[in-house]
Amino acid sequence: MIYLDNAATTALSETAGKAMEPYFSDLYGNPSSSYRFGQEAKRAIEAGRQALASFLHVSPREIYFTGGGTESDNWALLSLLGWGEKSPKHLLTSTIEHPAILRTASFLESLGVNVSRIPVDAKGFLDLEALENALKQSENTTCLVSVMAANNEIGTLQNLQEIGSLAHRYSALFHTDAVQAFGQIPIAVEEMGIDLLSASSHKIHGPKGVGLLYIRKDLKLPALLHGGAQERGLRAGTENVPGIVGFAAAAREAFSTMEERGRKKLALRNLFFKRLLEEVPGVEISGVNPLEKREADFPAENTYSSLLQERLPGNVHVCIPGIEGQSLLMLLDQKGICASSGSACASGSLDPSHVLLAIGKSHEVAFSGLRLSLEESLTEEELEYTVEAIKEAVEKSR
Ligand code: PLP
C-alpha cells in the first residue's frame, strides 16, 4: 500500500502508542480522584498540557483538551453566543474553511448571528481588502474572525499575521483552525495575534479523538460542556488520559523534527508536481504553484518558511479536467494507492469541492480534484509508481 492521504489521518507513531499503553491498562485511575493513583493520571494530563503549551510558546493555562479538531472549532465559534450579551454578533470567515467551521457558521446564522464569508483568490489566499471592509461594517458588534492556517484540500497557507492584526485593529477576536498546520509549519501564536487556535492529534501521528483549543488567557469563554470541573470547568467530562498522553508524545516528535521532515516533504511535493505535469496531459495545479519560483528566487538564507512557498509541505493537489475524481480514486485504490479527492468529510457526497469552486474552478472541474498528502518516508520509486498509476488511470477514464 502507498498511503498518500496523510491530510485525512496519519498512522499512530510507535512512540505515541507506547506512551499511551500504561494508561489503557495499569494506570486507569480517574484524574479527578484525590488519592495518589488518580493523581498519577492527573499528572500525565498536566505534563501533556505543559508540553503542548511549550510547542506553541504559550502558557499551559491556555491549553484546553477537546475531543478533536471539530470540537475545538465548534467551541471557538459557538463561544460567540456567550460574549457581549447584548450587542449584535458577527462572524467573519472564509469560503474555503473545513465543514467543522462552515457548518457551525450556518448553525450560528440560524440563531441570528450575522455571518460574512470572505472570498479567496485563485490561489486560495483570503481577500484581505474584503476582510477589512467587512470588519469596518461590523464595528459596534461582537465580532470573531475565523480563518484557517492551512487549507486541507489545496494546502494554501494564509497570512495569519496580517489577518490577526486586521482583526485586532477593528476590535475583533481571531480564531485559526490550525488542524492541518499544527506541527507542520511554524506558528507564532502571540506575534500573529491569534486569540483562539484549534489543533488535532491524529493529523500528526497521534491518536484519533483528541485535540486542543488554545484560549488566550484573558478571554472568558463560555463552557462548552457542563458538568464536572475538568478543563477549568469549561469542558466537563472525565479526560481522555491515554489520548492526551499520546497527543503530547506525537507533538513532541512532530515539533522536534518539523523542519527536517518538512524539507524532505516539500522536495517530494515539488517533484510530484513536476512529474505529474510532465506525464499526465491536462493536469492543472490547484492553488499555489510551487514550481513558478525556483529556490534561487527565494531569500539566500533558504529558511524553511521561505521554501514552503505558502503551501503545506506535503500537499499535492491537481485537477484533471474531464476526469471524475471519484472514479480516478477507485482505479488508484486497485493499484494499492490511497489518495483523496479533497476532504474525507466530504467524500461520498455528490457535491463538488467547495474549495475548488471558491478558487474559481468550474463546476465540472471541481469534481476532478486529486489530493495526495505525503509523508517524508515516501520513496522516489513509490512516487514514480504513483505518477505512472495516475497516468494509466487517466488514460483508462478518457
Ligand atoms: N479542520 C481541518 C482543517 C481539518 O482538516 C480537519 C480534519 O480533516 C478538521 C478540522 C477536523 O478535525 P478532527 O478530525 O480532529 O475532528
XYZ file of C-alpha atoms and ligand atoms in Angstrom:
414
model
C 0.000 0.000 0.000
C 1.161 3.506 -0.774
C -0.554 5.815 1.677
C -0.939 9.311 0.282
C -3.765 10.574 2.470
C -1.948 11.967 5.487
C -4.151 15.058 5.474
C -7.098 12.766 6.257
C -5.275 10.984 9.050
C -1.852 9.587 9.886
C -0.516 6.321 11.279
C -0.070 6.293 15.048
C 3.615 6.742 15.849
C 5.281 3.954 17.784
C 6.393 6.389 20.489
C 2.867 7.741 20.931
C 1.438 4.223 21.043
C 3.963 3.131 23.702
C 3.388 6.257 25.787
C -0.355 5.588 25.827
C -0.259 1.895 26.718
C 0.017 2.148 30.522
C -2.987 4.476 30.630
C -5.142 1.865 28.911
C -4.168 -0.781 31.418
C -2.387 -0.330 34.769
C -2.791 3.424 35.214
C -6.543 3.624 34.788
C -7.214 5.943 37.723
C -9.645 8.836 37.371
C -7.646 12.079 37.226
C -10.276 13.781 39.393
C -9.780 11.316 42.271
C -7.749 12.689 45.128
C -5.752 9.547 46.010
C -2.278 9.062 44.533
C -3.442 6.553 41.916
C -5.828 9.126 40.435
C -3.326 11.932 40.775
C -0.859 9.963 38.691
C -3.267 10.202 35.751
C -3.768 13.890 36.518
C -0.010 14.431 36.405
C 0.154 12.761 32.997
C -2.501 15.162 31.677
C -0.723 18.198 33.094
C 2.626 17.060 31.682
C 0.916 16.737 28.295
C -0.609 20.195 28.642
C 2.758 21.674 29.582
C 4.461 20.038 26.586
C 1.820 21.154 24.087
C 1.871 24.690 25.515
C 5.645 24.841 25.166
C 5.468 23.895 21.462
C 3.114 26.816 20.870
C 5.093 29.103 23.247
C 2.008 29.758 25.332
C 1.063 29.097 28.942
C -0.312 25.662 29.956
C -3.303 27.553 31.422
C -4.225 28.488 27.858
C -4.475 24.902 26.578
C -7.815 23.078 26.816
C -8.117 19.466 25.708
C -11.029 18.531 23.477
C -12.264 15.547 21.502
C -10.518 16.712 18.294
C -10.366 19.462 15.709
C -14.102 19.524 15.025
C -14.923 20.045 18.682
C -12.299 22.779 19.062
C -13.683 24.591 16.009
C -17.248 24.291 17.291
C -16.260 25.593 20.697
C -14.370 28.581 19.303
C -17.270 29.640 17.089
C -20.109 28.873 19.487
C -18.363 30.955 22.131
C -19.509 33.992 20.155
C -23.007 33.388 21.535
C -21.799 33.938 25.067
C -19.855 37.160 24.555
C -21.080 40.725 24.673
C -24.519 39.577 25.808
C -26.463 42.458 24.323
C -24.610 43.546 21.215
C -25.289 42.030 17.776
C -22.881 39.295 16.850
C -20.853 38.894 13.714
C -18.701 36.016 12.455
C -16.289 36.578 9.598
C -14.852 33.502 7.992
C -13.568 32.332 4.614
C -15.258 30.384 1.844
C -12.665 27.585 1.988
C -12.907 26.527 5.635
C -13.383 22.923 6.734
C -17.030 21.852 7.271
C -16.339 21.971 11.036
C -16.268 25.765 10.615
C -18.665 26.257 7.700
C -21.479 24.166 9.150
C -21.054 25.698 12.593
C -21.226 29.114 10.936
C -24.511 28.147 9.259
C -25.831 26.930 12.591
C -24.908 30.247 14.211
C -26.628 32.039 11.349
C -29.803 30.119 12.111
C -29.569 31.530 15.643
C -29.374 35.099 14.390
C -25.611 35.620 14.164
C -24.567 37.674 11.162
C -22.075 35.617 9.099
C -19.808 37.011 6.362
C -17.982 34.534 4.157
C -14.925 36.317 2.790
C -13.804 35.186 -0.668
C -10.353 33.934 -1.656
C -8.349 34.415 -4.845
C -7.395 31.755 -7.406
C -4.567 30.503 -5.183
C -6.741 30.310 -2.099
C -5.493 33.455 -0.324
C -8.056 35.394 1.665
C -9.142 38.710 0.135
C -7.745 40.992 2.835
C -9.464 44.061 1.457
C -12.833 42.317 1.631
C -11.985 41.261 5.187
C -11.176 44.834 6.163
C -14.400 46.147 4.590
C -16.446 43.539 6.447
C -14.643 44.431 9.684
C -15.387 48.141 9.161
C -19.046 47.357 8.711
C -19.178 45.245 11.815
C -17.826 47.833 14.244
C -20.013 48.055 17.342
C -20.785 44.348 17.099
C -19.229 41.462 18.955
C -17.042 40.122 16.227
C -14.978 36.988 15.646
C -12.761 36.314 12.634
C -12.110 32.638 11.924
C -9.655 31.780 9.145
C -7.803 28.505 8.741
C -3.996 28.468 8.901
C -3.628 25.899 6.097
C -6.284 24.607 3.756
C -6.924 20.884 3.998
C -7.594 20.430 0.276
C -5.175 22.666 -1.619
C -2.671 23.393 1.162
C -2.678 27.201 0.863
C -1.099 28.902 3.902
C -2.792 32.137 4.951
C -1.025 35.266 6.113
C -2.098 34.832 9.730
C -0.149 37.825 10.978
C -1.949 40.174 8.598
C -5.361 38.662 9.375
C -4.693 38.813 13.122
C -3.624 42.442 13.030
C -6.617 43.434 10.876
C -8.984 41.666 13.275
C -7.470 43.439 16.267
C -7.469 46.823 14.526
C -11.267 46.537 14.463
C -11.535 45.044 17.978
C -12.445 41.598 16.699
C -11.052 38.340 18.040
C -9.091 35.989 15.824
C -9.524 32.217 15.729
C -7.484 29.992 13.451
C -8.239 26.394 12.573
C -4.661 25.112 12.593
C -5.581 21.433 12.314
C -3.531 20.966 9.124
C -0.755 23.377 10.088
C -0.007 22.313 13.675
C 3.337 20.501 13.833
C 3.935 21.074 10.107
C 4.811 24.767 9.889
C 5.921 27.350 12.457
C 3.035 29.217 14.108
C 3.861 32.200 16.330
C 0.649 32.471 18.323
C 1.334 35.812 20.012
C 3.089 37.508 17.128
C 0.272 36.555 14.775
C -2.389 37.916 17.107
C -4.090 34.547 17.478
C -6.666 34.535 20.282
C -8.019 31.022 19.710
C -6.413 28.094 17.908
C -7.659 24.597 17.093
C -5.380 21.585 16.662
C -5.942 17.856 16.354
C -3.792 14.908 17.357
C -4.496 12.418 14.575
C -3.007 14.632 11.868
C 0.440 14.382 13.457
C 0.699 10.649 14.168
C -1.160 10.883 17.447
C -4.363 9.039 18.387
C -7.778 9.992 16.999
C -10.461 11.721 19.049
C -8.279 14.205 20.925
C -7.365 17.779 20.176
C -6.897 21.132 21.811
C -8.234 24.629 21.827
C -5.789 27.366 22.752
C -7.685 30.148 24.502
C -5.737 33.361 25.216
C -5.605 33.729 28.967
C -7.551 36.935 29.348
C -10.519 35.636 27.330
C -13.523 34.351 29.188
C -15.097 31.657 27.072
C -18.423 30.136 27.995
C -18.248 26.446 28.899
C -18.691 24.020 26.023
C -19.726 21.034 28.143
C -21.409 21.475 31.505
C -20.740 19.085 34.345
C -17.615 18.443 36.400
C -14.698 20.771 36.951
C -12.423 19.274 34.297
C -10.583 21.680 31.988
C -11.157 24.526 34.417
C -14.877 23.872 34.348
C -15.163 24.728 30.666
C -15.149 21.270 29.109
C -16.592 18.842 31.608
C -16.185 15.075 31.412
C -13.531 12.601 32.511
C -10.467 13.274 30.414
C -9.183 11.023 27.645
C -5.956 10.326 29.529
C -4.324 7.917 27.034
C -5.347 10.203 24.174
C -3.815 13.270 25.786
C -0.597 11.397 26.615
C -0.399 10.113 23.023
C -1.147 13.565 21.591
C 1.682 15.111 23.612
C 4.120 12.346 22.621
C 3.221 12.731 18.930
C 3.555 16.515 19.150
C 6.978 16.185 20.779
C 8.155 14.186 17.763
C 6.393 16.435 15.253
C 7.856 19.668 16.631
C 11.370 18.374 17.191
C 11.634 17.135 13.587
C 9.331 19.646 11.893
C 11.838 21.319 9.677
C 13.826 18.231 8.740
C 10.671 16.333 7.762
C 9.161 19.398 6.155
C 12.139 19.990 3.874
C 12.003 16.378 2.679
C 8.274 16.611 2.084
C 8.427 19.827 0.153
C 11.151 18.440 -2.125
C 8.901 15.417 -2.790
C 5.890 17.719 -3.251
C 7.695 19.780 -5.881
C 8.961 16.664 -7.640
C 5.434 15.219 -7.673
C 4.044 18.352 -9.336
C 6.850 18.351 -11.887
C 6.384 14.690 -12.784
C 2.576 14.950 -12.968
C 2.842 17.940 -15.310
C 5.302 16.010 -17.467
C 3.394 12.733 -17.595
C -0.321 13.426 -17.315
C -1.834 15.533 -20.084
C -4.225 18.246 -18.952
C -3.099 18.333 -15.298
C -3.619 21.689 -13.565
C -2.005 22.538 -10.226
C -4.646 23.774 -7.756
C -3.726 26.692 -5.507
C -0.167 27.944 -5.219
C 2.182 26.643 -7.904
C 5.486 25.985 -6.124
C 7.245 25.442 -9.461
C 6.662 29.038 -10.521
C 9.507 30.230 -8.373
C 12.782 28.415 -8.268
C 14.637 28.039 -4.984
C 17.154 30.562 -6.280
C 14.405 33.220 -6.313
C 13.983 32.898 -2.583
C 15.982 34.615 0.141
C 19.559 33.460 0.327
C 19.128 32.022 3.798
C 16.761 29.351 2.366
C 14.713 29.303 5.521
C 12.142 26.570 5.902
C 9.349 29.164 5.897
C 10.507 30.699 2.636
C 10.890 27.321 0.934
C 7.318 26.398 1.795
C 6.146 28.902 -0.815
C 2.880 29.418 1.045
C 1.821 25.821 0.563
C 1.783 22.960 3.076
C 4.967 20.938 2.581
C 3.222 17.611 1.964
C 0.273 18.853 -0.114
C -0.105 17.969 -3.780
C -3.453 18.865 -5.352
C -4.278 18.834 -9.032
C -7.369 18.970 -11.200
C -7.585 16.800 -14.283
C -10.432 18.308 -16.305
C -12.663 15.712 -17.925
C -11.791 13.087 -15.320
C -14.131 12.301 -12.473
C -12.145 12.405 -9.239
C -14.051 9.577 -7.542
C -13.512 7.095 -10.391
C -9.833 8.019 -10.533
C -9.568 7.225 -6.824
C -11.135 3.824 -7.360
C -8.627 2.978 -10.080
C -5.764 4.123 -7.844
C -7.146 2.033 -4.993
C -6.910 -1.038 -7.235
C -3.198 -0.240 -7.561
C -2.817 -0.037 -3.792
C -2.705 3.755 -3.651
C -4.726 5.629 -1.013
C -5.483 9.182 -2.108
C -8.348 11.606 -1.844
C -10.396 13.950 -3.956
C -10.475 16.565 -1.214
C -11.571 16.371 2.363
C -12.526 12.985 3.777
C -15.564 14.553 5.418
C -16.951 15.438 2.001
C -16.121 12.150 0.275
C -19.088 10.117 -0.765
C -21.051 13.327 -1.162
C -22.113 14.279 -4.639
C -21.301 17.938 -4.161
C -18.278 19.346 -5.942
C -15.454 20.611 -3.745
C -16.461 23.966 -2.216
C -12.773 24.875 -2.069
C -12.256 24.364 -5.804
C -15.415 26.356 -6.555
C -14.190 29.127 -4.246
C -10.875 29.433 -6.097
C -12.804 29.870 -9.330
C -12.838 26.379 -10.844
C -15.897 25.475 -12.906
C -18.494 23.095 -11.516
C -17.185 20.333 -13.779
C -13.510 20.866 -12.899
C -14.421 20.997 -9.203
C -15.314 17.303 -9.481
C -11.908 16.410 -10.919
C -9.689 17.106 -7.918
C -6.981 14.739 -6.736
C -5.209 15.326 -3.432
C -2.041 13.473 -2.465
C -0.818 14.264 1.037
C 2.699 12.983 1.577
C 4.947 11.805 4.335
C 8.718 12.218 4.220
C 9.182 8.435 4.139
C 7.773 8.256 0.586
C 10.469 6.969 -1.762
C 11.108 8.247 -5.272
C 10.224 4.758 -6.582
C 6.832 4.987 -4.880
C 6.396 8.466 -6.274
C 7.172 7.250 -9.807
C 4.858 4.253 -9.381
C 2.070 6.649 -8.351
C 2.660 9.008 -11.273
C 2.526 6.016 -13.635
C -0.675 4.736 -11.992
C -2.323 8.161 -12.323
C -1.256 8.375 -15.944
C -2.736 4.925 -16.703
C -5.937 5.622 -14.765
C -6.458 8.902 -16.619
C -5.934 7.177 -19.987
C -8.425 4.483 -18.982
C -11.003 7.045 -17.814
C -10.691 9.046 -21.014
N -10.202 21.368 10.378
C -9.437 20.971 9.359
C -8.732 21.988 8.525
C -9.284 19.618 9.073
O -8.528 19.229 8.053
C -9.972 18.661 9.891
C -9.882 17.229 9.596
O -9.791 16.820 8.453
C -10.741 19.143 10.958
C -10.848 20.493 11.167
C -11.461 18.197 11.869
O -10.559 17.597 12.763
P -10.946 16.242 13.535
O -10.901 15.144 12.513
O -9.895 16.098 14.579
O -12.297 16.449 14.107
